[in-house]
Amino acid sequence: MNLEALILIPMAGGALACLAGLRSAVWARWVSLVSLAAALGVALSWWGAAPLTGDGLPGGGRWVALSARPWIPEFGISLFLGIDGLSLLLVLLTLFLGVLAVAVSWREIGERVGFFHFNLLWTITGLLGVFLSLDLFLFFFFWELMIVPMYFLIGIWGHENRHDAAVKFFLFTQASGLLMLTAIIGLHVAYARQT
């Protein structure tokens, strides 16, 4: 199984959950749970396939899996994904917490259930992309992808002062994202020819 599947499973699951939520809230919940469980199964298969090191992490300081495909070759931007022992641990933790979030929200979320699961799974997709990205621009793309659905999760299903909290979250993360994009462009201008 390739690394793109690990990102595409929750992304497609979120879209399917949104569509399933138009017919039944229960279907949206099941689609979310199954897609996260499938992604967790993919990640667990890498844990079992890679040899463990003395510290209990797979890979022995090497990459467990790598994937590189051209994306915007004119600027040297590619879909360069990789997973090592530490990022695999973070991916497993993210997917496990995603399954728990779906289970906990099963009876708590009663309105716009499909849209809730869409936003939850796309936030998880962004997190997985952040942990797997080996290209700085791809990292930035997944970072920004995670922010928009998180804004809706906070703004619609949050508690007290949720609208203020959502706006503050969005403004602070966009400011830090702009700083990060400026640094990425600066690194490209300064070191693109050397690397």
N, CA and C of each residue as an Amber inpcrd file, in Angstrom:
protein
   585
   0.8610000  -1.1820000   0.0000000   0.0000000   0.0000000   0.0000000
   0.8990000   1.2340000   0.0000000   0.5950000   2.2010000  -0.8270000
   1.4560000   3.3770000  -0.9160000   1.0030000   4.4790000   0.0350000
   1.8560000   5.4780000   0.1880000   1.5900000   6.5570000   1.1270000
   0.4310000   7.4500000   0.6970000   0.2160000   7.5580000  -0.6040000
  -0.9050000   8.3690000  -1.0650000  -2.2310000   7.8030000  -0.5680000
  -2.3180000   6.4750000  -0.4710000  -3.5560000   5.8420000   0.0040000
  -3.8590000   6.2490000   1.4380000  -2.8170000   6.4070000   2.2290000
  -3.0060000   6.7980000   3.6220000  -3.6370000   8.1830000   3.7260000
  -3.3810000   9.0380000   2.7620000  -3.9830000  10.3670000   2.7410000
  -5.3360000  10.3520000   2.0350000  -5.4470000   9.5720000   0.9740000
  -6.6770000   9.5640000   0.1870000  -7.8340000   8.8500000   0.8780000
  -7.5610000   7.8630000   1.7210000  -8.6490000   7.1240000   2.3900000
  -9.4820000   8.0490000   3.2750000  -8.8910000   8.8120000   4.2160000
  -9.7550000   9.7030000   4.9990000 -10.3300000  10.8630000   4.1850000
  -9.6190000  11.2990000   3.1450000 -10.1450000  12.3770000   2.3100000
 -11.4090000  11.9090000   1.5830000 -11.3310000  10.7400000   0.9590000
 -12.5050000  10.1920000   0.2810000 -13.5910000   9.8280000   1.2840000
 -13.1880000   9.3230000   2.4540000 -14.1630000   9.0040000   3.4920000
 -14.9250000  10.2280000   3.9620000 -14.2400000  11.3710000   4.0540000
 -14.9130000  12.6060000   4.4360000 -15.9430000  13.0390000   3.4030000
 -15.5780000  12.9390000   2.1240000 -16.5240000  13.3000000   1.0670000
 -17.7230000  12.3490000   1.0650000 -17.4600000  11.0520000   1.2320000
 -18.5560000  10.0760000   1.2780000 -19.4340000  10.2780000   2.5090000
 -18.8200000  10.6130000   3.6460000 -19.5950000  10.8560000   4.8620000
 -20.5080000  12.0620000   4.6920000 -20.0290000  13.0810000   4.0020000
 -20.8540000  14.2640000   3.7530000 -22.0510000  13.9020000   2.8770000
 -21.8070000  13.1020000   1.8420000 -22.9090000  12.6740000   0.9750000
 -23.8510000  11.7270000   1.7040000 -23.2910000  10.8170000   2.4930000
 -24.1270000   9.8760000   3.2450000 -24.9500000  10.5920000   4.2990000
 -24.4350000  11.6920000   4.8360000 -25.1620000  12.4660000   5.8300000
 -26.4130000  13.1130000   5.2750000 -26.4940000  13.2720000   3.9610000
 -27.7070000  13.8090000   3.3590000 -28.8620000  12.8150000   3.4700000
 -28.5360000  11.5310000   3.5330000 -29.5760000  10.4960000   3.6440000
 -29.8030000  10.0650000   5.0800000 -28.7050000   9.8570000   5.8180000
 -28.8480000   9.3420000   7.1790000 -27.6200000   9.7070000   8.0010000
 -27.8470000  10.1770000   9.2160000 -26.7340000  10.5200000  10.1030000
 -25.9440000   9.2790000  10.4910000 -26.6270000   8.1620000  10.6260000
 -25.9520000   6.9190000  11.0120000 -24.9700000   6.4790000   9.9310000
 -25.3680000   6.6300000   8.6710000 -24.4680000   6.2580000   7.5720000
 -23.2190000   7.1280000   7.5670000 -23.3760000   8.4040000   7.8390000
 -22.2180000   9.3030000   7.8790000 -21.2450000   8.8700000   8.9660000
 -21.7710000   8.4870000  10.1140000 -20.9110000   8.0380000  11.2120000
 -20.1750000   6.7490000  10.8440000 -20.8950000   5.8100000  10.2340000
 -20.2640000   4.5400000   9.8650000 -19.2150000   4.7080000   8.7770000
 -19.4960000   5.5630000   7.8210000 -18.5030000   5.8120000   6.7540000
 -17.2340000   6.3960000   7.3570000 -17.3720000   7.3340000   8.2770000
 -16.2040000   7.9250000   8.9350000 -15.4220000   6.8870000   9.7130000
 -16.1370000   6.0890000  10.4780000 -15.4770000   5.0810000  11.3000000
 -14.7510000   4.0470000  10.4480000 -15.3830000   3.5950000   9.3910000
 -14.7670000   2.5850000   8.5230000 -13.5510000   3.1540000   7.7950000
 -13.6530000   4.3860000   7.3020000 -12.5070000   4.9550000   6.5730000
 -11.3210000   5.1930000   7.5020000 -11.5690000   5.6560000   8.7240000
 -10.4640000   5.8380000   9.6720000  -9.8770000   4.5000000  10.0990000
 -10.7290000   3.4960000  10.2850000 -10.2280000   2.1610000  10.6360000
  -9.4000000   1.5670000   9.4960000  -9.8160000   1.8200000   8.2520000
  -9.0430000   1.3340000   7.1020000  -7.6820000   2.0120000   7.0330000
  -7.6580000   3.3230000   7.2440000  -6.3750000   4.0400000   7.2430000
  -5.4940000   3.5750000   8.3960000  -6.0950000   3.3180000   9.5480000
  -5.3350000   2.8000000  10.6860000  -4.7730000   1.4200000  10.3760000
  -5.5370000   0.6030000   9.6700000  -5.0380000  -0.7060000   9.2530000
  -3.8500000  -0.6030000   8.3080000  -3.8980000   0.3630000   7.3850000
  -2.7690000   0.5820000   6.4680000  -1.5250000   0.9810000   7.2580000
  -1.6930000   1.9110000   8.1960000  -0.5500000   2.3610000   8.9950000
  -0.0120000   1.2300000   9.8660000  -0.8870000   0.4250000  10.4220000
  -0.4370000  -0.7070000  11.2390000   0.3010000  -1.7500000  10.4070000
  -0.0670000  -1.8830000   9.1330000   0.6460000  -2.8400000   8.2810000
   2.1000000  -2.4210000   8.0860000   2.3770000  -1.1040000   8.0520000
   3.7680000  -0.6520000   7.9530000   4.5110000  -0.9100000   9.2530000
   3.8250000  -0.7560000  10.3740000   4.4730000  -1.0180000  11.6550000
   4.9200000  -2.4810000  11.7320000   4.0630000  -3.3700000  11.2560000
   4.3980000  -4.7900000  11.2980000   5.4170000  -5.2110000  10.2520000
   5.4780000  -4.4870000   9.1370000   6.3610000  -4.8890000   8.0420000
   7.7990000  -4.4250000   8.2330000   8.0080000  -3.3220000   8.9520000
   9.3520000  -2.7660000   9.1050000  10.0450000  -3.3910000  10.3120000
  11.3340000  -3.6830000  10.1930000  12.0530000  -4.2440000  11.3480000
  12.1760000  -3.2080000  12.4640000  12.0210000  -3.6600000  13.6930000
  12.1110000  -2.7770000  14.8530000  13.5610000  -2.5570000  15.2490000
  13.8450000  -1.3670000  15.7610000  15.1730000  -1.0380000  16.2480000
  15.2030000  -1.2330000  17.7560000  16.3140000  -0.9230000  18.3540000
  16.4580000  -1.0750000  19.7970000  15.5300000  -0.1870000  20.5920000
  15.1130000   0.9540000  20.0070000  14.1990000   1.8370000  20.7320000
  12.7370000   1.4980000  20.4850000  12.4650000   0.4140000  19.7690000
  11.0930000  -0.0380000  19.5510000  10.3950000   0.6030000  18.3700000
  11.0850000   1.4810000  17.6320000  10.4950000   2.1120000  16.4630000
  10.9330000   1.3720000  15.2030000  10.0460000   1.2300000  14.2210000
  10.4410000   0.5550000  12.9870000  11.3430000   1.4390000  12.1350000
  12.1270000   0.8180000  11.3060000  12.9140000   1.5460000  10.3260000
  14.3930000   1.6360000  10.6210000  14.7920000   1.6320000  11.8600000
  16.2070000   1.7060000  12.1960000  16.8640000   2.9740000  11.6990000
  16.1750000   4.1240000  11.7730000  16.7500000   5.3770000  11.3100000
  16.6120000   5.5630000   9.8150000  15.9600000   4.6320000   9.1550000
  15.7530000   4.7340000   7.7060000  14.2730000   4.9410000   7.4360000
  13.9560000   5.2200000   6.2020000  12.5600000   5.4110000   5.8090000
  11.8670000   4.0650000   5.7120000  10.6980000   3.9890000   6.2740000
   9.8830000   2.7780000   6.1590000   9.2620000   2.7240000   4.7650000
   8.8330000   3.8860000   4.2540000   8.2640000   3.9730000   2.9080000
   8.5040000   5.3790000   2.3640000   8.7100000   5.4650000   1.0700000
   8.8970000   6.7360000   0.3600000   8.0490000   6.7390000  -0.9010000
   7.5870000   7.9190000  -1.2840000   6.8310000   8.0610000  -2.5200000
   7.1080000   9.4500000  -3.0770000   7.4480000   9.5210000  -4.3520000
   7.7260000  10.8150000  -4.9880000   7.0710000  10.8490000  -6.3590000
   6.2850000  11.8780000  -6.5700000   5.6440000  12.1060000  -7.8600000
   5.7420000  13.6010000  -8.1790000   5.9460000  13.9630000  -9.4490000
   5.9940000  15.3940000  -9.7760000   4.6320000  16.0370000  -9.5790000
   4.6350000  17.2670000  -9.0870000   3.3870000  18.0070000  -8.8940000
   3.4510000  19.3180000  -9.6810000   4.3630000  20.2030000  -9.3270000
   4.5790000  21.4440000 -10.0760000   6.0790000  21.4870000 -10.4010000
   6.4960000  20.7570000 -11.4430000   7.9350000  20.6270000 -11.7010000
   8.6330000  21.9270000 -12.0730000   7.8890000  22.9130000 -12.5860000
   8.5200000  24.1840000 -12.9490000   9.1610000  24.8600000 -11.7410000
   8.6060000  24.6350000 -10.5620000   9.1240000  25.2440000  -9.3350000
   9.8110000  24.2260000  -8.4320000   9.9890000  23.0080000  -8.9240000
  10.6400000  21.9770000  -8.1200000   9.7640000  21.4260000  -7.0090000
   8.4560000  21.5660000  -7.1430000   7.5210000  21.0930000  -6.1210000
   7.0170000  19.7140000  -6.5230000   7.1120000  18.7790000  -5.5910000
   6.6670000  17.4170000  -5.8800000   5.8180000  16.8870000  -4.7370000
   5.0990000  15.8350000  -5.0330000   4.3570000  15.1120000  -4.0110000
   5.3320000  14.1020000  -3.3980000   6.1860000  14.5950000  -2.5310000
   7.2480000  13.7950000  -1.9350000   6.8270000  13.4490000  -0.5090000
   6.4660000  12.1940000  -0.3150000   5.9830000  11.7180000   0.9810000
   6.9290000  10.6620000   1.5170000   7.0910000  10.6300000   2.8130000
   7.9240000   9.6210000   3.4480000   7.4560000   9.3580000   4.8620000
   7.7400000   8.1490000   5.3120000   7.3630000   7.7850000   6.6730000
   8.5240000   7.0300000   7.3080000   8.9040000   7.4830000   8.4950000
   9.9120000   6.7830000   9.2770000   9.2620000   6.3560000  10.5850000
  10.0450000   5.8870000  11.5240000   9.4890000   5.3750000  12.7670000
   8.7280000   6.4170000  13.5660000   9.2740000   7.6230000  13.6850000
   8.6170000   8.6660000  14.4610000   7.3430000   9.1590000  13.7860000
   7.4080000   9.4210000  12.4790000   6.2000000   9.8900000  11.7960000
   5.1420000   8.7870000  11.7490000   5.5520000   7.5300000  11.6790000
   4.5950000   6.4230000  11.7340000   3.8820000   6.3960000  13.0760000
   4.6200000   6.6480000  14.1350000   4.0150000   6.7120000  15.4650000
   3.0040000   7.8510000  15.5480000   3.3350000   9.0110000  14.9890000
   2.4160000  10.1490000  14.9810000   1.1880000   9.8810000  14.1120000
   1.3770000   9.1950000  12.9930000   0.2540000   8.8360000  12.1250000
  -0.6820000   7.8680000  12.8470000  -0.1060000   6.8690000  13.5090000
  -0.9250000   5.9140000  14.2630000  -1.7040000   6.6110000  15.3680000
  -1.0610000   7.5130000  16.0760000  -1.7290000   8.2460000  17.1490000
  -2.8550000   9.1120000  16.5860000  -2.6170000   9.7890000  15.4750000
  -3.6360000  10.6320000  14.8480000  -4.8440000   9.8100000  14.4310000
  -4.6090000   8.6700000  13.7960000  -5.7200000   7.8380000  13.3380000
  -6.4690000   7.2010000  14.5040000  -5.7450000   6.8010000  15.5400000
  -6.3980000   6.2430000  16.7210000  -7.2840000   7.2900000  17.3900000
  -6.7620000   8.5130000  17.5420000  -7.5620000   9.5890000  18.1250000
  -8.7290000   9.9700000  17.2150000  -8.5560000   9.8270000  15.9080000
  -9.6650000  10.0720000  14.9800000 -10.7870000   9.0730000  15.1690000
 -10.4250000   7.7950000  15.3290000 -11.4380000   6.7670000  15.6040000
 -12.1470000   7.0810000  16.9160000 -11.3840000   7.4800000  17.9340000
 -11.9960000   7.8480000  19.2170000 -12.9100000   9.0620000  19.0760000
 -12.5150000  10.0370000  18.2620000 -13.3410000  11.2320000  18.0660000
 -14.6700000  10.8770000  17.4120000 -14.6360000   9.9740000  16.4460000
 -15.8910000   9.5300000  15.8170000 -16.7500000   8.7950000  16.8380000
 -16.1400000   7.9320000  17.6380000 -16.8950000   7.1760000  18.6420000
 -17.5040000   8.1020000  19.6960000 -16.7460000   9.0830000  20.1660000
 -17.2380000  10.0010000  21.1910000 -18.3480000  10.9010000  20.6300000
 -18.2260000  11.2870000  19.3750000 -19.2210000  12.1860000  18.7790000
 -20.4650000  11.4470000  18.2930000 -20.4900000  10.1360000  18.4270000
 -21.5880000   9.3290000  17.8810000 -22.9500000   9.8340000  18.3350000
 -23.0980000  10.0950000  19.6050000 -24.3840000  10.5740000  20.1390000
 -24.3680000  12.0700000  20.4820000 -23.1850000  12.6660000  20.4800000
 -23.0780000  14.0770000  20.8530000 -23.4540000  15.0250000  19.7180000
 -23.1150000  14.6440000  18.4930000 -23.3700000  15.5080000  17.3390000
 -24.6990000  15.1010000  16.7240000 -25.6650000  16.0300000  16.7450000
 -26.9900000  15.7240000  16.2210000 -27.3860000  16.5640000  15.0240000
 -26.6670000  17.6470000  14.7700000 -26.9960000  18.5110000  13.6400000
 -25.8500000  18.5170000  12.6360000 -26.1980000  18.5140000  11.3750000
 -25.2190000  18.5270000  10.2770000 -24.1550000  17.4470000  10.4760000
 -24.6030000  16.2450000  10.7130000 -23.6910000  15.1470000  11.0490000
 -22.7310000  14.8480000   9.8960000 -23.2460000  14.8350000   8.6800000
 -22.3750000  14.5750000   7.5260000 -21.3000000  15.6280000   7.3620000
 -21.6690000  16.8930000   7.5490000 -20.7020000  17.9810000   7.4250000
 -19.6770000  17.9310000   8.5610000 -20.1190000  17.5340000   9.7430000
 -19.1910000  17.3740000  10.8630000 -18.1230000  16.3320000  10.5260000
 -18.5510000  15.1760000  10.0330000 -17.5910000  14.1120000   9.7310000
 -16.7160000  14.4670000   8.5310000 -17.2660000  15.2120000   7.5950000
 -16.4440000  15.7170000   6.4920000 -15.3010000  16.5690000   7.0380000
 -15.6320000  17.5180000   7.9030000 -14.6090000  18.4050000   8.4700000
 -13.6270000  17.6480000   9.3450000 -14.1140000  16.7000000  10.1320000
 -13.2300000  15.9150000  10.9850000 -12.2300000  15.1120000  10.1530000
 -12.7170000  14.4320000   9.1220000 -11.8290000  13.6020000   8.3180000
 -10.8720000  14.4290000   7.4700000 -11.3050000  15.6100000   7.0320000
 -10.3850000  16.4460000   6.2630000  -9.3490000  17.1000000   7.1590000
  -9.6910000  17.3560000   8.4130000  -8.6850000  17.8280000   9.3610000
  -7.6490000  16.7410000   9.5910000  -8.1070000  15.5100000   9.7400000
  -7.1850000  14.3760000   9.9250000  -6.3390000  14.1760000   8.6700000
  -6.9310000  14.3690000   7.4990000  -6.1630000  14.2760000   6.2490000
  -5.0380000  15.3030000   6.2330000  -5.3420000  16.5270000   6.6400000
  -4.3090000  17.5600000   6.7080000  -3.2070000  17.2040000   7.6810000
  -3.5830000  16.6660000   8.8340000  -2.5730000  16.2440000   9.8140000
  -1.6890000  15.1370000   9.2610000  -2.2980000  14.1490000   8.6140000
  -1.5060000  13.0690000   8.0290000  -0.5460000  13.6120000   6.9770000
  -1.0280000  14.5410000   6.1580000  -0.1570000  15.1460000   5.1520000
   0.9990000  15.9090000   5.7650000   0.7410000  16.5980000   6.8790000
   1.8160000  17.3220000   7.5740000   2.8650000  16.3360000   8.0720000
   2.4480000  15.2040000   8.6150000   3.4040000  14.2370000   9.1510000
   4.1540000  13.4730000   8.0650000   3.5900000  13.3840000   6.8630000
   4.2110000  12.5860000   5.7980000   4.9790000  13.4210000   4.7780000
   4.7900000  14.7280000   4.7510000   5.3880000  15.5780000   3.7170000
   6.8960000  15.7020000   3.8840000   7.5890000  15.5440000   2.7730000
   9.0300000  15.7850000   2.7300000   9.3720000  16.9570000   1.8170000
   8.3730000  17.5700000   1.2340000   8.5230000  18.7660000   0.4280000
   7.9320000  19.9230000   1.2240000   8.6610000  21.0300000   1.3490000
   8.2060000  22.1480000   2.1810000   6.8970000  22.7570000   1.6870000
   6.7470000  22.9070000   0.3840000   5.5070000  23.4800000  -0.1230000
   4.3400000  22.5410000   0.1060000   4.5630000  21.2350000  -0.0230000
   3.5220000  20.2460000   0.2570000   3.1420000  20.2760000   1.7390000
   4.1470000  20.4470000   2.6000000   3.8860000  20.6030000   4.0300000
   2.9810000  21.8120000   4.2700000   3.3030000  22.9260000   3.6280000
   2.4920000  24.1380000   3.7680000   1.0830000  23.9090000   3.2500000
   0.9390000  23.2100000   2.1350000  -0.3740000  22.9200000   1.5660000
  -1.2360000  22.1280000   2.5530000  -0.6730000  21.0850000   3.1450000
  -1.4380000  20.2880000   4.1050000  -1.7150000  21.0630000   5.3860000
  -0.7940000  21.9290000   5.7770000  -1.0250000  22.7730000   6.9490000
  -2.2430000  23.6600000   6.7230000  -2.3210000  24.2710000   5.5610000
  -3.4610000  25.1330000   5.2410000  -4.7430000  24.3180000   5.0400000
  -4.6190000  23.1180000   4.4900000  -5.7800000  22.2500000   4.3030000
  -6.4250000  21.8980000   5.6380000  -5.6210000  21.7730000   6.6630000
  -6.1140000  21.4090000   7.9860000  -6.8620000  22.5630000   8.6490000
  -6.5320000  23.7990000   8.3320000  -7.0620000  24.9560000   9.0450000
  -8.5390000  25.2160000   8.7340000  -8.9410000  25.1120000   7.4870000
 -10.3050000  25.4670000   7.1060000 -11.3480000  24.5440000   7.7420000
 -11.2060000  23.2130000   7.6480000 -12.2110000  22.3780000   8.3250000
 -12.1780000  22.5170000   9.8420000 -11.0060000  22.8060000  10.3940000
 -10.9240000  23.0050000  11.8390000 -11.6860000  24.2670000  12.2470000
 -11.6520000  25.2810000  11.4040000 -12.4290000  26.5010000  11.6650000
 -13.9200000  26.1630000  11.7740000 -14.4220000  25.3500000  10.8510000
 -15.8370000  24.9770000  10.8980000 -16.1550000  24.1070000  12.1110000
 -15.2430000  23.2030000  12.4640000 -15.4820000  22.3750000  13.6500000
 -15.6170000  23.2360000  14.9000000 -14.7450000  24.2160000  15.0270000
 -14.8030000  25.0930000  16.2010000 -16.0230000  26.0090000  16.1240000
 -16.2630000  26.6090000  14.9550000 -17.3170000  27.5990000  14.8120000
 -18.7270000  27.0450000  14.8890000 -18.9430000  25.8140000  14.4260000
 -20.2880000  25.2470000  14.4120000 -20.5510000  24.3720000  15.6300000
 -19.5880000  23.5300000  15.9980000 -19.8400000  22.5510000  17.0620000
 -19.0860000  22.8530000  18.3530000 -18.4590000  24.0170000  18.4320000
 -17.7730000  24.3940000  19.6610000 -18.7580000  24.7760000  20.7470000
 -18.2380000  25.1780000  21.8820000 -19.1090000  25.5370000  23.0070000
 -19.1260000  27.0510000  23.1700000 -19.0150000  27.5430000  24.3720000
 -19.1390000  28.9710000  24.6410000 -18.1640000  29.7980000  23.8020000
 -18.6450000  30.9080000  23.3120000 -17.8500000  31.8420000  22.4940000
 -17.1840000  31.1440000  21.3040000 -17.8790000  30.2010000  20.7220000
 -17.2710000  29.4230000  19.6370000 -16.9670000  30.2700000  18.4110000
 -17.7870000  31.2580000  18.1280000 -17.5330000  32.0930000  16.9440000
 -16.2750000  32.9420000  17.1340000 -16.1300000  33.5150000  18.3170000
 -14.9120000  34.2850000  18.5980000 -13.6780000  33.3850000  18.5750000
 -13.8220000  32.2010000  19.1510000 -12.6960000  31.2570000  19.1740000
 -12.3170000  30.8300000  17.7640000 -13.3090000  30.5900000  16.9080000
 -13.0300000  30.1780000  15.5300000 -12.3210000  31.2850000  14.7570000
 -12.7780000  32.5240000  14.9370000 -12.1470000  33.6480000  14.2340000
 -10.7150000  33.8420000  14.7210000 -10.4990000  33.7800000  16.0300000
  -9.1370000  33.9280000  16.5650000  -8.2370000  32.8020000  16.0700000
  -8.7500000  31.5780000  16.0920000  -7.9760000  30.4390000  15.5820000
  -7.5720000  30.6710000  14.1310000  -8.5340000  31.0810000  13.3150000
  -8.2580000  31.2920000  11.8980000  -7.2330000  32.4040000  11.6870000
  -7.3960000  33.5210000  12.3800000  -6.4720000  34.6440000  12.2070000
  -5.0600000  34.2970000  12.6660000  -4.9340000  33.6520000  13.8270000
  -3.6080000  33.3030000  14.3340000  -2.9180000  32.2810000  13.4360000
  -3.6530000  31.2750000  12.9790000  -3.0300000  30.2560000  12.1310000
  -2.7110000  30.8080000  10.7420000  -3.5440000  31.7230000  10.2410000
  -3.2170000  32.3310000   8.9590000  -2.0000000  33.2350000   9.0490000
  -1.8620000  33.9420000  10.1660000  -0.6710000  34.7780000  10.3570000
   0.5850000  33.9220000  10.4270000   0.5150000  32.8360000  11.1690000
   1.6840000  31.9450000  11.2380000   1.9120000  31.2460000   9.9060000
   0.8380000  30.9400000   9.1800000   0.9780000  30.3350000   7.8600000
   1.6270000  31.2740000   6.8660000   1.2950000  32.5570000   6.9550000
   1.9300000  33.5480000   6.0820000   3.4150000  33.6650000   6.3870000
   3.7540000  33.6420000   7.6620000   5.1600000  33.6680000   8.0580000
   5.8950000  32.4320000   7.5360000   5.2410000  31.2740000   7.6390000
   5.8540000  30.0400000   7.1490000   6.0200000  30.0780000   5.6280000
   5.0180000  30.5710000   4.9000000   5.1370000  30.6640000   3.4440000
   6.2570000  31.6190000   3.0490000   6.3870000  32.7230000   3.7610000
   7.4780000  33.6700000   3.4920000   8.8320000  32.9960000   3.7140000
   8.9580000  32.2160000   4.7790000  10.2140000  31.5150000   5.0450000
  10.5020000  30.4620000   3.9740000   9.4760000  29.7550000   3.5140000
   9.6670000  28.7400000   2.4670000  10.1240000  29.3950000   1.1690000
   9.4880000  30.5000000   0.8090000   9.8950000  31.2130000  -0.4120000
  11.3090000  31.7620000  -0.2580000  11.6340000  32.2790000   0.9290000
  12.9970000  32.7660000   1.1750000  14.0310000  31.6630000   1.0620000
  13.7220000  30.4880000   1.5960000  14.6340000  29.3460000   1.4560000
  14.8110000  28.9490000  -0.0040000  13.7350000  28.9950000  -0.7620000
  13.8160000  28.6360000  -2.1720000  14.6800000  29.6400000  -2.9390000
  14.4740000  30.9150000  -2.6700000  15.2570000  31.9460000  -3.3700000
  16.7360000  31.8310000  -3.0050000  17.0170000  31.5610000  -1.7350000
  18.4190000  31.5350000  -1.2820000  19.1500000  30.2450000  -1.6790000
  18.4550000  29.1110000  -1.6950000  19.1610000  27.8390000  -1.8340000
  18.6790000  26.9450000  -2.9740000  17.8050000  27.4150000  -3.8230000
  17.2650000  26.5540000  -4.8860000  18.3440000  26.0570000  -5.8350000
  19.2950000  26.9200000  -6.1880000  20.3240000  26.5060000  -7.1470000
  21.3110000  25.5310000  -6.5140000  21.5460000  25.6630000  -5.2220000
  22.5160000  24.7710000  -4.5420000  21.9470000  23.3880000  -4.2950000
  20.6190000  23.3110000  -4.1670000  20.0170000  22.0010000  -3.8640000
  19.2370000  21.4800000  -5.0380000
